[in-house]
Short mmCIF file of N, CA, C and O in Angstrom, two decimals:
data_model
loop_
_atom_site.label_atom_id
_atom_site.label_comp_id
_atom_site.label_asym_id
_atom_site.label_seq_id
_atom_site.Cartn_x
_atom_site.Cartn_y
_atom_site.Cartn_z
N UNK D 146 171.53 115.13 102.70
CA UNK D 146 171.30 115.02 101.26
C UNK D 146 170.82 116.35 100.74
O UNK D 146 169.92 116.87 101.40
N UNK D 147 171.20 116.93 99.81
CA UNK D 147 170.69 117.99 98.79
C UNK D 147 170.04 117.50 97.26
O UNK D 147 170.41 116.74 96.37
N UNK D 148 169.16 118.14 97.44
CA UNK D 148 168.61 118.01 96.45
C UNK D 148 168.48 119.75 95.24
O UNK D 148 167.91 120.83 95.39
N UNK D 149 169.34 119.16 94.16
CA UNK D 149 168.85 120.93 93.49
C UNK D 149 167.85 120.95 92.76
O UNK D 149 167.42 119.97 92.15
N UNK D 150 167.40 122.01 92.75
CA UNK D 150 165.93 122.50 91.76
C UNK D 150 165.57 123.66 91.58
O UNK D 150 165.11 124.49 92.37
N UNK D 151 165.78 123.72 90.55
CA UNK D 151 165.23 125.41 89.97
C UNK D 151 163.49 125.59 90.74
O UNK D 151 162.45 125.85 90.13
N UNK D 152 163.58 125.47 91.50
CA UNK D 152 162.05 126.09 92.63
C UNK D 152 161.76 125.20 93.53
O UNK D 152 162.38 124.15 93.71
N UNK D 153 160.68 125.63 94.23
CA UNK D 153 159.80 124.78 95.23
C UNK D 153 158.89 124.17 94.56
O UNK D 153 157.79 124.64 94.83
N UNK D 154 158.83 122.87 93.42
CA UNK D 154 158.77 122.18 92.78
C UNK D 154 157.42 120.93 94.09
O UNK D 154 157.64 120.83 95.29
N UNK D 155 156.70 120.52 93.67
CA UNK D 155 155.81 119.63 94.79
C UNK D 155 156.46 118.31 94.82
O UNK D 155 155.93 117.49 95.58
N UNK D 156 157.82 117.82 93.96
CA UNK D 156 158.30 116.53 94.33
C UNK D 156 159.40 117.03 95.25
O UNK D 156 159.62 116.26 96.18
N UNK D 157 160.30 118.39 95.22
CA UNK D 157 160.69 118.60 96.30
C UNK D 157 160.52 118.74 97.50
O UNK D 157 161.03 118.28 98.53
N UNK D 158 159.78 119.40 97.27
CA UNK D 158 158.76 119.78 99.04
C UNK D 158 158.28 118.27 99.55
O UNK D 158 158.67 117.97 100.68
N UNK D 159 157.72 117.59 99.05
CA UNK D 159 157.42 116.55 99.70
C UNK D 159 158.59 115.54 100.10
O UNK D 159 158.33 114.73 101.00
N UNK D 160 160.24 115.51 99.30
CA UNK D 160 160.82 114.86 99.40
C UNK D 160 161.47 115.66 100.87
O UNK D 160 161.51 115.19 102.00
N UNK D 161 161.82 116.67 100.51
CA UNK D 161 162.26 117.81 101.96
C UNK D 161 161.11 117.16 103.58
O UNK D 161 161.68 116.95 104.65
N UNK D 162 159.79 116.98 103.46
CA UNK D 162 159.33 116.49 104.32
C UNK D 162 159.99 115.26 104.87
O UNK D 162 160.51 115.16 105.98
N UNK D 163 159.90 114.31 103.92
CA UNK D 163 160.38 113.05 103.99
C UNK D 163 162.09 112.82 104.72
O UNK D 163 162.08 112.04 105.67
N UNK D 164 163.15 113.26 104.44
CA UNK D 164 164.16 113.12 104.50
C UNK D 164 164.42 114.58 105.54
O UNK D 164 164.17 115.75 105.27
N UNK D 165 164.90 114.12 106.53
CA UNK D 165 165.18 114.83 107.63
C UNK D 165 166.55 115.74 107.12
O UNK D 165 167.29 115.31 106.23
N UNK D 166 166.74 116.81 107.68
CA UNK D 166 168.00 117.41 106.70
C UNK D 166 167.90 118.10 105.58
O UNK D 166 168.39 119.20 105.34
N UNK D 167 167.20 117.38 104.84
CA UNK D 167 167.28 118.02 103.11
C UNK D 167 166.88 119.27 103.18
O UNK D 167 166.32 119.62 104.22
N UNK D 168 167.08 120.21 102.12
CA UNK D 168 166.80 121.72 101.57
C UNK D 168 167.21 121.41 100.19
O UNK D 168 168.18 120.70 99.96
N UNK D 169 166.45 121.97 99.20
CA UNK D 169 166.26 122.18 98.13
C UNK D 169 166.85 123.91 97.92
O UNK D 169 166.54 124.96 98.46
N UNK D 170 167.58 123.64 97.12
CA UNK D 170 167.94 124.86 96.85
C UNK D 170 168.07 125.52 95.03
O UNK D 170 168.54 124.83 94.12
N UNK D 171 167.55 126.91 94.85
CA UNK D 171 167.24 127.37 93.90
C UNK D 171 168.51 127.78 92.85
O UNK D 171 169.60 127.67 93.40
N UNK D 172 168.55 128.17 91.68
CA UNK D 172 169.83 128.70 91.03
C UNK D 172 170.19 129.78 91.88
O UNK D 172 171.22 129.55 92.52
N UNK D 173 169.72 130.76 92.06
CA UNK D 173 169.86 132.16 92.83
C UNK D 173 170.12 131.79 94.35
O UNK D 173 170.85 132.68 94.80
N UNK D 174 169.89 130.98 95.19
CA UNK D 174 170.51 130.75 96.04
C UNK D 174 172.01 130.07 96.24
O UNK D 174 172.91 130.17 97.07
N UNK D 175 171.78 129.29 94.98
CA UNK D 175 172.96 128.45 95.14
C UNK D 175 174.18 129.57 94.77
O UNK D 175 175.08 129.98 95.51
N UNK D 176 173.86 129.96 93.22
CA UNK D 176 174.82 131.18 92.98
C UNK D 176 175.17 132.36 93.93
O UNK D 176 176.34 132.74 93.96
N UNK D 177 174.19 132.98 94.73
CA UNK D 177 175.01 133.48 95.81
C UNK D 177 175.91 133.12 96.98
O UNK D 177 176.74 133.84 97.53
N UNK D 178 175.49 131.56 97.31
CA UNK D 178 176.22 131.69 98.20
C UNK D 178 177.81 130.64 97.80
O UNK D 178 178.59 130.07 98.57
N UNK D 179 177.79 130.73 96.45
CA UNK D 179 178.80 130.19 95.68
C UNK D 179 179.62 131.64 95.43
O UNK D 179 180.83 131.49 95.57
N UNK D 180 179.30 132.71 95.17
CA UNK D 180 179.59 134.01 95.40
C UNK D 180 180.41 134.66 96.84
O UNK D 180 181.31 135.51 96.84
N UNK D 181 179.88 134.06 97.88
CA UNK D 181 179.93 134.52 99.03
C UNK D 181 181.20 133.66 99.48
O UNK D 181 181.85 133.90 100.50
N UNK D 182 181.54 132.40 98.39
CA UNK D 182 182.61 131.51 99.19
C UNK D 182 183.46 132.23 98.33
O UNK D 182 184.16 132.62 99.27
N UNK D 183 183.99 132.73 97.36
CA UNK D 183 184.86 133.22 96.47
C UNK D 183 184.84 132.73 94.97
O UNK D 183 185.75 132.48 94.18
N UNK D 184 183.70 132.69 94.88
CA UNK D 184 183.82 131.96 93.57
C UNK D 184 183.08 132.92 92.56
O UNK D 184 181.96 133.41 92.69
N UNK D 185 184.14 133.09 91.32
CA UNK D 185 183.92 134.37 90.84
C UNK D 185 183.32 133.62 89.06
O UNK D 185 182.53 134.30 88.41
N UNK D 186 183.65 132.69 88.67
CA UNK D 186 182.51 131.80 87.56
C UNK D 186 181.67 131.05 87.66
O UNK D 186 182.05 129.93 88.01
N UNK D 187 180.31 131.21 87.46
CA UNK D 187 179.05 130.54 87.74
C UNK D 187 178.50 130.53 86.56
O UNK D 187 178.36 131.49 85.81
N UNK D 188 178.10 129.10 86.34
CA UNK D 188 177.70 128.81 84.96
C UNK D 188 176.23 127.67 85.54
O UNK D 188 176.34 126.68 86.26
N UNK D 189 175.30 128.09 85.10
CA UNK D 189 174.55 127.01 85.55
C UNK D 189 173.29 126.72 84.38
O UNK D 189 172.87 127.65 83.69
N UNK D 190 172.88 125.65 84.28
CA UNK D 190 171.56 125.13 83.47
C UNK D 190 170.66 124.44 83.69
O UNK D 190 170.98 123.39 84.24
N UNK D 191 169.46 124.59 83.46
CA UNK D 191 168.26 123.58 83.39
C UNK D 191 167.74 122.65 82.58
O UNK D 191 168.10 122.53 81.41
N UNK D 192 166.59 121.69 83.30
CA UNK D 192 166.75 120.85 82.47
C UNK D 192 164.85 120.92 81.62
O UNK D 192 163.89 121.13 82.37
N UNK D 193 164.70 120.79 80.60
CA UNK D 193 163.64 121.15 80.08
C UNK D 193 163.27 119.84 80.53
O UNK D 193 163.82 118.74 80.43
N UNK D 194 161.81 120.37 81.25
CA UNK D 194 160.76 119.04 81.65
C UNK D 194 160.97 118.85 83.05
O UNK D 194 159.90 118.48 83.53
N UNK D 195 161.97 118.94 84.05
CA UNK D 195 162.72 118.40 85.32
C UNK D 195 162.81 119.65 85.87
O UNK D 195 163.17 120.70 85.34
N UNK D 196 162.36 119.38 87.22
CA UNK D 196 162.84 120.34 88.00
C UNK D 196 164.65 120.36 88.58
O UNK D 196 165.13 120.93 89.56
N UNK D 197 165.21 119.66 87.72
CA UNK D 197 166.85 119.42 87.85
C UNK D 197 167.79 120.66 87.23
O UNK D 197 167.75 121.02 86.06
N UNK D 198 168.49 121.14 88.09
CA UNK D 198 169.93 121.83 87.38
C UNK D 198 171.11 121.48 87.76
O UNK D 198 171.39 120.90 88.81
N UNK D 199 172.07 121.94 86.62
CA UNK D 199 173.66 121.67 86.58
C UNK D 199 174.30 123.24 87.00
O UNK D 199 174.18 124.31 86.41
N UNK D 200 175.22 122.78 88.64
CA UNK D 200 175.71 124.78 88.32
C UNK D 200 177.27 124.02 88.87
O UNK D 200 177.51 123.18 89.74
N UNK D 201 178.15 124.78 87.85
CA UNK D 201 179.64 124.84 87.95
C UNK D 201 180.10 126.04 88.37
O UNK D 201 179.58 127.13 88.13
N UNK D 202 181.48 125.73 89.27
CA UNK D 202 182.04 127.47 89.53
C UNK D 202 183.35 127.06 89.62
O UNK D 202 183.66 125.87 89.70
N UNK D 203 184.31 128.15 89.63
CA UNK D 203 185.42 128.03 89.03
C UNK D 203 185.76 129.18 89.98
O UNK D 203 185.06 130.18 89.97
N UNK D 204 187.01 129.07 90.98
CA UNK D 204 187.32 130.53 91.46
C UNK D 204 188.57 131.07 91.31
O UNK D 204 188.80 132.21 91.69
#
């Protein structure tokens, strides 16, 4: 399971404990390694109040 979040947020981290597997991952991580697969449009947003984001790519 993935969980995204613009940071190391304390409902992430604790959910990352909980669930064996999980990583939380940041805009800047995600966008690079969305970069690194060939993907040359990255559009991403947050959500005011939530540690939740939306990232699209297009290659």
């Amino acid at each position: 399971m993935k969980l995204l979040s613009h940071g190391p947020d304390d409902t992430s981290l604790k959910f990352e404990k909980i669930i064996e597997g999980m990583k939380c991952y940041t805009i800047d991580e995600l966008s690079s390694a969305l970069k690194s697969a060939g993907f040359a449009e990255i559009k991403s947003d947050r959500y005011d109040g939530k540690p939740w984001i939306t990232v699209i790519a297009r290659k």
